[in-house]
PDB file of C-alpha atoms in Angstrom:
ATOM      1  CA  UNK A   1      31.101  89.167 -44.837  1.00  0.00           C
ATOM      2  CA  UNK A   2      32.331  85.962 -43.802  1.00  0.00           C
ATOM      3  CA  UNK A   3      29.947  83.314 -41.980  1.00  0.00           C
ATOM      4  CA  UNK A   4      31.749  84.111 -38.946  1.00  0.00           C
ATOM      5  CA  UNK A   5      30.530  87.821 -39.369  1.00  0.00           C
ATOM      6  CA  UNK A   6      27.078  86.980 -40.139  1.00  0.00           C
ATOM      7  CA  UNK A   7      26.604  84.582 -36.899  1.00  0.00           C
ATOM      8  CA  UNK A   8      24.418  86.018 -34.213  1.00  0.00           C
ATOM      9  CA  UNK A   9      25.125  84.278 -31.164  1.00  0.00           C
ATOM     10  CA  UNK A  10      22.066  83.399 -28.793  1.00  0.00           C
ATOM     11  CA  UNK A  11      22.690  83.585 -24.893  1.00  0.00           C
ATOM     12  CA  UNK A  12      22.142  80.133 -23.154  1.00  0.00           C
ATOM     13  CA  UNK A  13      19.185  79.425 -20.988  1.00  0.00           C
ATOM     14  CA  UNK A  14      20.023  78.749 -17.538  1.00  0.00           C
ATOM     15  CA  UNK A  15      18.547  75.250 -16.274  1.00  0.00           C
ATOM     16  CA  UNK A  16      17.377  76.674 -12.889  1.00  0.00           C
ATOM     17  CA  UNK A  17      15.361  73.360 -12.161  1.00  0.00           C
ATOM     18  CA  UNK A  18      18.475  71.017 -13.074  1.00  0.00           C
ATOM     19  CA  UNK A  19      20.682  73.328 -10.611  1.00  0.00           C
ATOM     20  CA  UNK A  20      17.873  73.229  -7.763  1.00  0.00           C
ATOM     21  CA  UNK A  21      17.715  69.424  -8.101  1.00  0.00           C
ATOM     22  CA  UNK A  22      21.689  69.084  -7.978  1.00  0.00           C
ATOM     23  CA  UNK A  23      21.604  71.229  -4.791  1.00  0.00           C
ATOM     24  CA  UNK A  24      18.806  69.331  -3.136  1.00  0.00           C
ATOM     25  CA  UNK A  25      20.636  66.157  -3.740  1.00  0.00           C
ATOM     26  CA  UNK A  26      24.039  67.631  -2.344  1.00  0.00           C
ATOM     27  CA  UNK A  27      21.888  68.817   0.833  1.00  0.00           C
ATOM     28  CA  UNK A  28      20.320  65.491   1.045  1.00  0.00           C
ATOM     29  CA  UNK A  29      23.883  63.900   1.068  1.00  0.00           C
ATOM     30  CA  UNK A  30      25.409  66.164   3.229  1.00  0.00           C
ATOM     31  CA  UNK A  31      22.611  65.628   5.707  1.00  0.00           C
ATOM     32  CA  UNK A  32      22.470  61.902   5.510  1.00  0.00           C
ATOM     33  CA  UNK A  33      26.222  61.879   6.212  1.00  0.00           C
ATOM     34  CA  UNK A  34      25.904  64.015   9.249  1.00  0.00           C
ATOM     35  CA  UNK A  35      23.080  61.497  10.526  1.00  0.00           C
ATOM     36  CA  UNK A  36      25.392  58.631  10.118  1.00  0.00           C
ATOM     37  CA  UNK A  37      28.202  60.295  12.101  1.00  0.00           C
ATOM     38  CA  UNK A  38      25.548  61.563  14.881  1.00  0.00           C
ATOM     39  CA  UNK A  39      24.268  57.878  14.856  1.00  0.00           C
ATOM     40  CA  UNK A  40      28.047  56.460  15.502  1.00  0.00           C
ATOM     41  CA  UNK A  41      28.838  59.351  17.871  1.00  0.00           C
ATOM     42  CA  UNK A  42      25.840  58.587  19.895  1.00  0.00           C
ATOM     43  CA  UNK A  43      26.431  55.018  19.877  1.00  0.00           C
ATOM     44  CA  UNK A  44      30.160  55.589  20.890  1.00  0.00           C
ATOM     45  CA  UNK A  45      28.766  57.583  23.998  1.00  0.00           C
ATOM     46  CA  UNK A  46      26.289  54.983  24.724  1.00  0.00           C
ATOM     47  CA  UNK A  47      29.027  52.311  24.692  1.00  0.00           C
ATOM     48  CA  UNK A  48      31.407  54.504  26.929  1.00  0.00           C
ATOM     49  CA  UNK A  49      28.894  55.149  29.500  1.00  0.00           C
ATOM     50  CA  UNK A  50      27.882  51.507  30.102  1.00  0.00           C
ATOM     51  CA  UNK A  51      31.328  50.214  29.999  1.00  0.00           C
ATOM     52  CA  UNK A  52      32.252  52.692  32.573  1.00  0.00           C
ATOM     53  CA  UNK A  53      29.082  51.579  34.824  1.00  0.00           C
ATOM     54  CA  UNK A  54      29.641  47.988  34.222  1.00  0.00           C
ATOM     55  CA  UNK A  55      33.306  48.722  35.611  1.00  0.00           C
ATOM     56  CA  UNK A  56      32.000  50.369  38.698  1.00  0.00           C
ATOM     57  CA  UNK A  57      29.130  47.892  39.544  1.00  0.00           C
ATOM     58  CA  UNK A  58      30.140  44.390  38.083  1.00  0.00           C
ATOM     59  CA  UNK A  59      32.519  42.127  39.615  1.00  0.00           C
ATOM     60  CA  UNK A  60      33.942  38.881  38.024  1.00  0.00           C
ATOM     61  CA  UNK A  61      33.503  35.651  39.740  1.00  0.00           C
ATOM     62  CA  UNK A  62      34.291  32.002  39.627  1.00  0.00           C
ATOM     63  CA  UNK A  63      30.809  30.395  39.006  1.00  0.00           C
ATOM     64  CA  UNK A  64      32.063  27.179  40.452  1.00  0.00           C
ATOM     65  CA  UNK A  65      32.638  28.714  43.584  1.00  0.00           C
ATOM     66  CA  UNK A  66      29.431  30.604  43.893  1.00  0.00           C
ATOM     67  CA  UNK A  67      26.914  28.090  42.436  1.00  0.00           C
ATOM     68  CA  UNK A  68      26.116  24.388  42.982  1.00  0.00           C
ATOM     69  CA  UNK A  69      27.346  22.254  39.974  1.00  0.00           C
ATOM     70  CA  UNK A  70      26.328  19.253  41.224  1.00  0.00           C
ATOM     71  CA  UNK A  71      24.961  16.866  38.553  1.00  0.00           C
ATOM     72  CA  UNK A  72      21.470  16.499  40.206  1.00  0.00           C
ATOM     73  CA  UNK A  73      21.120  20.300  39.682  1.00  0.00           C
ATOM     74  CA  UNK A  74      22.142  20.513  36.209  1.00  0.00           C
ATOM     75  CA  UNK A  75      21.121  17.100  34.618  1.00  0.00           C
ATOM     76  CA  UNK A  76      17.819  18.879  33.535  1.00  0.00           C
ATOM     77  CA  UNK A  77      19.270  21.790  31.732  1.00  0.00           C
ATOM     78  CA  UNK A  78      19.149  20.756  28.126  1.00  0.00           C
ATOM     79  CA  UNK A  79      18.356  23.842  25.801  1.00  0.00           C
ATOM     80  CA  UNK A  80      18.943  21.758  22.598  1.00  0.00           C
ATOM     81  CA  UNK A  81      19.801  18.557  21.536  1.00  0.00           C
ATOM     82  CA  UNK A  82      23.264  17.332  22.204  1.00  0.00           C
ATOM     83  CA  UNK A  83      23.895  19.801  24.841  1.00  0.00           C
ATOM     84  CA  UNK A  84      26.427  18.638  27.570  1.00  0.00           C
ATOM     85  CA  UNK A  85      26.646  20.927  30.483  1.00  0.00           C
ATOM     86  CA  UNK A  86      29.806  18.960  31.882  1.00  0.00           C
ATOM     87  CA  UNK A  87      31.776  19.944  28.782  1.00  0.00           C
ATOM     88  CA  UNK A  88      30.076  22.787  27.013  1.00  0.00           C
ATOM     89  CA  UNK A  89      32.063  26.149  26.874  1.00  0.00           C
ATOM     90  CA  UNK A  90      28.347  27.966  27.295  1.00  0.00           C
ATOM     91  CA  UNK A  91      28.019  29.108  31.285  1.00  0.00           C
ATOM     92  CA  UNK A  92      24.983  27.731  32.937  1.00  0.00           C
ATOM     93  CA  UNK A  93      25.775  30.049  35.927  1.00  0.00           C
ATOM     94  CA  UNK A  94      27.036  33.562  35.611  1.00  0.00           C
ATOM     95  CA  UNK A  95      30.672  34.446  35.940  1.00  0.00           C
ATOM     96  CA  UNK A  96      29.816  38.125  37.311  1.00  0.00           C
ATOM     97  CA  UNK A  97      27.724  39.442  40.050  1.00  0.00           C
ATOM     98  CA  UNK A  98      26.228  43.078  40.371  1.00  0.00           C
ATOM     99  CA  UNK A  99      26.616  45.629  43.240  1.00  0.00           C
ATOM    100  CA  UNK A 100      23.050  46.838  43.379  1.00  0.00           C
ATOM    101  CA  UNK A 101      23.717  49.167  46.316  1.00  0.00           C
ATOM    102  CA  UNK A 102      26.005  51.098  44.190  1.00  0.00           C
ATOM    103  CA  UNK A 103      23.835  50.938  41.060  1.00  0.00           C
ATOM    104  CA  UNK A 104      20.802  52.255  42.781  1.00  0.00           C
ATOM    105  CA  UNK A 105      22.401  54.940  44.438  1.00  0.00           C
ATOM    106  CA  UNK A 106      23.244  56.591  41.106  1.00  0.00           C
ATOM    107  CA  UNK A 107      20.403  55.201  39.281  1.00  0.00           C
ATOM    108  CA  UNK A 108      17.101  54.509  41.207  1.00  0.00           C
ATOM    109  CA  UNK A 109      15.161  53.676  38.185  1.00  0.00           C
ATOM    110  CA  UNK A 110      17.288  50.679  37.515  1.00  0.00           C
ATOM    111  CA  UNK A 111      15.207  47.585  38.178  1.00  0.00           C
ATOM    112  CA  UNK A 112      17.653  44.868  36.848  1.00  0.00           C
ATOM    113  CA  UNK A 113      20.659  43.931  35.111  1.00  0.00           C
ATOM    114  CA  UNK A 114      20.692  41.653  32.029  1.00  0.00           C
ATOM    115  CA  UNK A 115      24.139  39.833  30.739  1.00  0.00           C
ATOM    116  CA  UNK A 116      24.687  37.456  27.992  1.00  0.00           C
ATOM    117  CA  UNK A 117      28.310  35.793  28.422  1.00  0.00           C
ATOM    118  CA  UNK A 118      30.458  36.533  25.012  1.00  0.00           C
ATOM    119  CA  UNK A 119      28.128  39.222  23.889  1.00  0.00           C
ATOM    120  CA  UNK A 120      27.928  42.924  24.305  1.00  0.00           C
ATOM    121  CA  UNK A 121      24.769  42.562  26.384  1.00  0.00           C
ATOM    122  CA  UNK A 122      25.639  43.701  29.822  1.00  0.00           C
ATOM    123  CA  UNK A 123      23.497  46.388  30.844  1.00  0.00           C
ATOM    124  CA  UNK A 124      21.253  47.897  33.320  1.00  0.00           C
ATOM    125  CA  UNK A 125      17.546  47.677  33.024  1.00  0.00           C
ATOM    126  CA  UNK A 126      15.811  50.679  33.586  1.00  0.00           C
ATOM    127  CA  UNK A 127      12.041  51.158  34.194  1.00  0.00           C
ATOM    128  CA  UNK A 128      10.177  54.410  33.496  1.00  0.00           C
ATOM    129  CA  UNK A 129       6.622  55.935  33.804  1.00  0.00           C
ATOM    130  CA  UNK A 130       5.959  55.160  30.130  1.00  0.00           C
ATOM    131  CA  UNK A 131       7.647  53.321  27.400  1.00  0.00           C
ATOM    132  CA  UNK A 132       9.180  56.537  25.870  1.00  0.00           C
ATOM    133  CA  UNK A 133      11.454  57.879  28.174  1.00  0.00           C
ATOM    134  CA  UNK A 134      14.385  55.294  28.043  1.00  0.00           C
ATOM    135  CA  UNK A 135      14.006  55.348  24.309  1.00  0.00           C
ATOM    136  CA  UNK A 136      16.348  58.036  24.120  1.00  0.00           C
ATOM    137  CA  UNK A 137      18.016  58.287  27.184  1.00  0.00           C
ATOM    138  CA  UNK A 138      20.912  56.767  29.074  1.00  0.00           C
ATOM    139  CA  UNK A 139      20.449  55.614  32.785  1.00  0.00           C
ATOM    140  CA  UNK A 140      21.336  58.928  33.962  1.00  0.00           C
ATOM    141  CA  UNK A 141      18.927  60.590  31.977  1.00  0.00           C
ATOM    142  CA  UNK A 142      21.286  62.239  29.145  1.00  0.00           C
ATOM    143  CA  UNK A 143      19.529  62.151  25.834  1.00  0.00           C
ATOM    144  CA  UNK A 144      21.193  59.697  23.496  1.00  0.00           C
ATOM    145  CA  UNK A 145      19.897  57.995  20.364  1.00  0.00           C
ATOM    146  CA  UNK A 146      21.062  54.664  21.734  1.00  0.00           C
ATOM    147  CA  UNK A 147      18.953  54.723  24.706  1.00  0.00           C
ATOM    148  CA  UNK A 148      18.912  52.163  27.443  1.00  0.00           C
ATOM    149  CA  UNK A 149      17.635  48.527  27.838  1.00  0.00           C
ATOM    150  CA  UNK A 150      14.104  48.954  29.857  1.00  0.00           C
ATOM    151  CA  UNK A 151      11.337  47.098  30.988  1.00  0.00           C
ATOM    152  CA  UNK A 152       8.029  47.811  29.938  1.00  0.00           C
ATOM    153  CA  UNK A 153       6.332  50.061  32.416  1.00  0.00           C
ATOM    154  CA  UNK A 154       3.444  48.080  32.991  1.00  0.00           C
ATOM    155  CA  UNK A 155       5.476  44.893  34.004  1.00  0.00           C
ATOM    156  CA  UNK A 156       6.317  43.917  37.594  1.00  0.00           C
ATOM    157  CA  UNK A 157       9.969  44.869  38.325  1.00  0.00           C
ATOM    158  CA  UNK A 158      10.058  41.986  40.704  1.00  0.00           C
ATOM    159  CA  UNK A 159       9.174  39.405  38.057  1.00  0.00           C
ATOM    160  CA  UNK A 160       5.529  38.399  39.259  1.00  0.00           C
ATOM    161  CA  UNK A 161       3.767  38.881  36.027  1.00  0.00           C
ATOM    162  CA  UNK A 162       3.609  35.688  33.318  1.00  0.00           C
ATOM    163  CA  UNK A 163       5.400  37.622  30.836  1.00  0.00           C
ATOM    164  CA  UNK A 164       7.611  40.630  31.307  1.00  0.00           C
ATOM    165  CA  UNK A 165       8.969  42.740  27.880  1.00  0.00           C
ATOM    166  CA  UNK A 166      12.856  44.476  27.762  1.00  0.00           C
ATOM    167  CA  UNK A 167      13.295  46.682  25.033  1.00  0.00           C
ATOM    168  CA  UNK A 168      16.583  47.720  23.396  1.00  0.00           C
ATOM    169  CA  UNK A 169      17.624  49.501  20.268  1.00  0.00           C
ATOM    170  CA  UNK A 170      19.420  47.459  17.431  1.00  0.00           C
ATOM    171  CA  UNK A 171      22.607  49.216  17.091  1.00  0.00           C
ATOM    172  CA  UNK A 172      24.859  48.926  14.243  1.00  0.00           C
ATOM    173  CA  UNK A 173      27.870  48.562  16.418  1.00  0.00           C
ATOM    174  CA  UNK A 174      25.946  45.691  18.168  1.00  0.00           C
ATOM    175  CA  UNK A 175      25.644  47.464  21.375  1.00  0.00           C
ATOM    176  CA  UNK A 176      22.357  47.499  23.338  1.00  0.00           C
ATOM    177  CA  UNK A 177      20.234  44.774  21.533  1.00  0.00           C
ATOM    178  CA  UNK A 178      22.148  44.469  18.222  1.00  0.00           C
ATOM    179  CA  UNK A 179      23.118  40.887  18.655  1.00  0.00           C
ATOM    180  CA  UNK A 180      19.470  39.687  19.498  1.00  0.00           C
ATOM    181  CA  UNK A 181      18.664  39.565  15.817  1.00  0.00           C
ATOM    182  CA  UNK A 182      21.733  37.188  15.542  1.00  0.00           C
ATOM    183  CA  UNK A 183      19.177  34.564  17.108  1.00  0.00           C
ATOM    184  CA  UNK A 184      17.332  34.169  13.774  1.00  0.00           C
ATOM    185  CA  UNK A 185      20.039  31.791  12.828  1.00  0.00           C
ATOM    186  CA  UNK A 186      19.954  28.353  14.650  1.00  0.00           C
ATOM    187  CA  UNK A 187      23.649  28.177  15.229  1.00  0.00           C
ATOM    188  CA  UNK A 188      23.840  31.140  17.252  1.00  0.00           C
ATOM    189  CA  UNK A 189      21.342  29.890  19.745  1.00  0.00           C
ATOM    190  CA  UNK A 190      23.546  26.905  20.400  1.00  0.00           C
ATOM    191  CA  UNK A 191      26.234  29.167  21.101  1.00  0.00           C
ATOM    192  CA  UNK A 192      24.260  31.383  23.382  1.00  0.00           C
ATOM    193  CA  UNK A 193      21.462  29.428  24.941  1.00  0.00           C
ATOM    194  CA  UNK A 194      21.335  31.265  28.158  1.00  0.00           C
ATOM    195  CA  UNK A 195      21.458  34.656  29.542  1.00  0.00           C
ATOM    196  CA  UNK A 196      21.409  36.032  33.121  1.00  0.00           C
ATOM    197  CA  UNK A 197      19.244  38.511  34.972  1.00  0.00           C
ATOM    198  CA  UNK A 198      20.110  39.969  38.064  1.00  0.00           C
ATOM    199  CA  UNK A 199      17.786  41.723  40.693  1.00  0.00           C
ATOM    200  CA  UNK A 200      18.306  43.479  43.801  1.00  0.00           C
ATOM    201  CA  UNK A 201      18.347  40.228  45.998  1.00  0.00           C
ATOM    202  CA  UNK A 202      17.913  37.564  43.460  1.00  0.00           C
ATOM    203  CA  UNK A 203      19.900  35.676  40.371  1.00  0.00           C
ATOM    204  CA  UNK A 204      18.047  34.168  37.349  1.00  0.00           C
ATOM    205  CA  UNK A 205      19.154  31.955  34.537  1.00  0.00           C
ATOM    206  CA  UNK A 206      17.282  33.067  31.211  1.00  0.00           C
ATOM    207  CA  UNK A 207      16.807  29.787  29.293  1.00  0.00           C
ATOM    208  CA  UNK A 208      15.947  30.662  25.990  1.00  0.00           C
ATOM    209  CA  UNK A 209      13.062  28.898  23.878  1.00  0.00           C
ATOM    210  CA  UNK A 210      12.050  30.952  21.266  1.00  0.00           C
ATOM    211  CA  UNK A 211      12.643  33.704  18.791  1.00  0.00           C
ATOM    212  CA  UNK A 212       9.841  35.244  16.465  1.00  0.00           C
ATOM    213  CA  UNK A 213       9.749  37.766  14.016  1.00  0.00           C
ATOM    214  CA  UNK A 214       6.871  40.097  14.745  1.00  0.00           C
ATOM    215  CA  UNK A 215       5.392  43.611  14.390  1.00  0.00           C
ATOM    216  CA  UNK A 216       5.359  46.321  17.209  1.00  0.00           C
ATOM    217  CA  UNK A 217       1.549  46.283  17.135  1.00  0.00           C
ATOM    218  CA  UNK A 218       1.449  42.558  17.964  1.00  0.00           C
ATOM    219  CA  UNK A 219      -0.641  41.077  20.770  1.00  0.00           C
ATOM    220  CA  UNK A 220       2.548  39.361  21.957  1.00  0.00           C
ATOM    221  CA  UNK A 221       3.357  42.540  23.861  1.00  0.00           C
ATOM    222  CA  UNK A 222       0.289  42.250  25.934  1.00  0.00           C
ATOM    223  CA  UNK A 223       0.128  39.977  28.929  1.00  0.00           C
ATOM    224  CA  UNK A 224      -2.174  37.258  27.970  1.00  0.00           C
ATOM    225  CA  UNK A 225      -5.025  35.940  30.059  1.00  0.00           C
ATOM    226  CA  UNK A 226      -4.617  32.841  32.146  1.00  0.00           C
ATOM    227  CA  UNK A 227      -6.644  30.739  30.117  1.00  0.00           C
ATOM    228  CA  UNK A 228      -4.556  31.922  26.894  1.00  0.00           C
ATOM    229  CA  UNK A 229      -1.101  31.316  28.154  1.00  0.00           C
ATOM    230  CA  UNK A 230      -0.785  27.992  26.985  1.00  0.00           C
ATOM    231  CA  UNK A 231      -1.657  29.310  23.237  1.00  0.00           C
ATOM    232  CA  UNK A 232       0.922  32.135  23.809  1.00  0.00           C
ATOM    233  CA  UNK A 233       3.731  29.481  24.577  1.00  0.00           C
ATOM    234  CA  UNK A 234       2.749  27.403  21.807  1.00  0.00           C
ATOM    235  CA  UNK A 235       2.747  30.203  19.155  1.00  0.00           C
ATOM    236  CA  UNK A 236       6.022  31.121  20.710  1.00  0.00           C
ATOM    237  CA  UNK A 237       7.474  27.642  19.747  1.00  0.00           C
ATOM    238  CA  UNK A 238       5.640  27.255  16.402  1.00  0.00           C
ATOM    239  CA  UNK A 239       7.090  30.456  15.085  1.00  0.00           C
ATOM    240  CA  UNK A 240      10.515  30.236  16.388  1.00  0.00           C
ATOM    241  CA  UNK A 241      13.637  30.890  14.085  1.00  0.00           C
ATOM    242  CA  UNK A 242      15.433  28.374  16.287  1.00  0.00           C
ATOM    243  CA  UNK A 243      14.794  25.079  18.033  1.00  0.00           C
ATOM    244  CA  UNK A 244      14.850  24.515  21.710  1.00  0.00           C
ATOM    245  CA  UNK A 245      14.209  21.744  24.147  1.00  0.00           C
ATOM    246  CA  UNK A 246      13.593  24.265  26.980  1.00  0.00           C
ATOM    247  CA  UNK A 247      10.263  23.110  28.589  1.00  0.00           C
ATOM    248  CA  UNK A 248       7.826  26.014  29.182  1.00  0.00           C
ATOM    249  CA  UNK A 249       4.591  25.652  31.367  1.00  0.00           C
ATOM    250  CA  UNK A 250       1.863  28.169  32.112  1.00  0.00           C
ATOM    251  CA  UNK A 251       3.076  28.290  35.702  1.00  0.00           C
ATOM    252  CA  UNK A 252       6.628  29.670  34.548  1.00  0.00           C
ATOM    253  CA  UNK A 253       7.685  33.461  34.256  1.00  0.00           C
ATOM    254  CA  UNK A 254       9.001  34.645  30.750  1.00  0.00           C
ATOM    255  CA  UNK A 255      11.192  37.834  29.849  1.00  0.00           C
ATOM    256  CA  UNK A 256      10.674  38.809  26.277  1.00  0.00           C
ATOM    257  CA  UNK A 257      13.674  40.727  24.818  1.00  0.00           C
ATOM    258  CA  UNK A 258      12.446  42.983  21.861  1.00  0.00           C
ATOM    259  CA  UNK A 259      14.250  44.951  19.244  1.00  0.00           C
ATOM    260  CA  UNK A 260      13.741  46.714  15.673  1.00  0.00           C
ATOM    261  CA  UNK A 261      14.297  44.405  12.865  1.00  0.00           C
ATOM    262  CA  UNK A 262      13.971  46.792   9.862  1.00  0.00           C
ATOM    263  CA  UNK A 263      14.674  50.320   8.804  1.00  0.00           C
ATOM    264  CA  UNK A 264      14.281  53.239  11.193  1.00  0.00           C
ATOM    265  CA  UNK A 265      10.424  53.944  11.613  1.00  0.00           C
ATOM    266  CA  UNK A 266       9.056  50.671  10.461  1.00  0.00           C
ATOM    267  CA  UNK A 267       7.320  48.540  12.922  1.00  0.00           C
ATOM    268  CA  UNK A 268       9.161  45.344  12.080  1.00  0.00           C
ATOM    269  CA  UNK A 269      10.484  43.672  15.394  1.00  0.00           C
ATOM    270  CA  UNK A 270      12.215  40.368  16.506  1.00  0.00           C
ATOM    271  CA  UNK A 271      11.607  39.034  19.875  1.00  0.00           C
ATOM    272  CA  UNK A 272      13.394  36.524  21.928  1.00  0.00           C
ATOM    273  CA  UNK A 273      11.413  34.631  24.780  1.00  0.00           C
ATOM    274  CA  UNK A 274      13.191  33.038  27.846  1.00  0.00           C
ATOM    275  CA  UNK A 275      11.987  31.162  30.781  1.00  0.00           C
ATOM    276  CA  UNK A 276      13.267  32.737  33.913  1.00  0.00           C
ATOM    277  CA  UNK A 277      14.684  30.306  36.326  1.00  0.00           C
ATOM    278  CA  UNK A 278      16.077  31.464  39.871  1.00  0.00           C
ATOM    279  CA  UNK A 279      19.574  30.051  40.746  1.00  0.00           C
TER     280      UNK A 279
END
């Protein structure tokens, strides 16, 4: 007999473990892709909703006709060294106004409107009975991963507290508070040293003075006692990622804008602080 006739073929063993691992990896990949698709789909829904809302309640105005640009009014506005309000492109007064009657008719839980010229930030500020409701809901209550910009439920909607916290997601398409993280670069602050905040009967300039890397459990999110306000201000300036000349006292009112600065589920946060100035 030939060698071929003497050979006995043995059946191959099937590597069930290896097949299972491959199937798991494929499933994880498909799930991850689907999650990314859902993420951007939710982001698009949020953008379309808020764009439509802004078109309904926001009107462009000429700030020079709406506000007092006299030198005695603006001479103390110096957010950073070298800032010239007469020649700077940065708006020191808002170029929009908000129709709160229309806004409140549709969304009664809206307590304000925040606007940052030249950025996507142009949103209603909501306030719920807790800090969970608007994390994943649009102003109309529809569930959406992008959520809404909302004020801490413990804070005074009429801005009578010393500190007020606004929360918003760090979206990859830069919507919501996605651009807040850009304040970690000093140059971005010089391009956007002001934001504006509107309530039903008042308009405010938010004069940014600090930006901090922190965590969700930080004591910064707790209203400081009166005798600890100066320490609160000092710690904000000391740890800031940009340099500001804005003067802040314990008699001022402050808005903090907080967003995630790490992976989903982590506790890393970035917070921008602003002095509230009625205009």
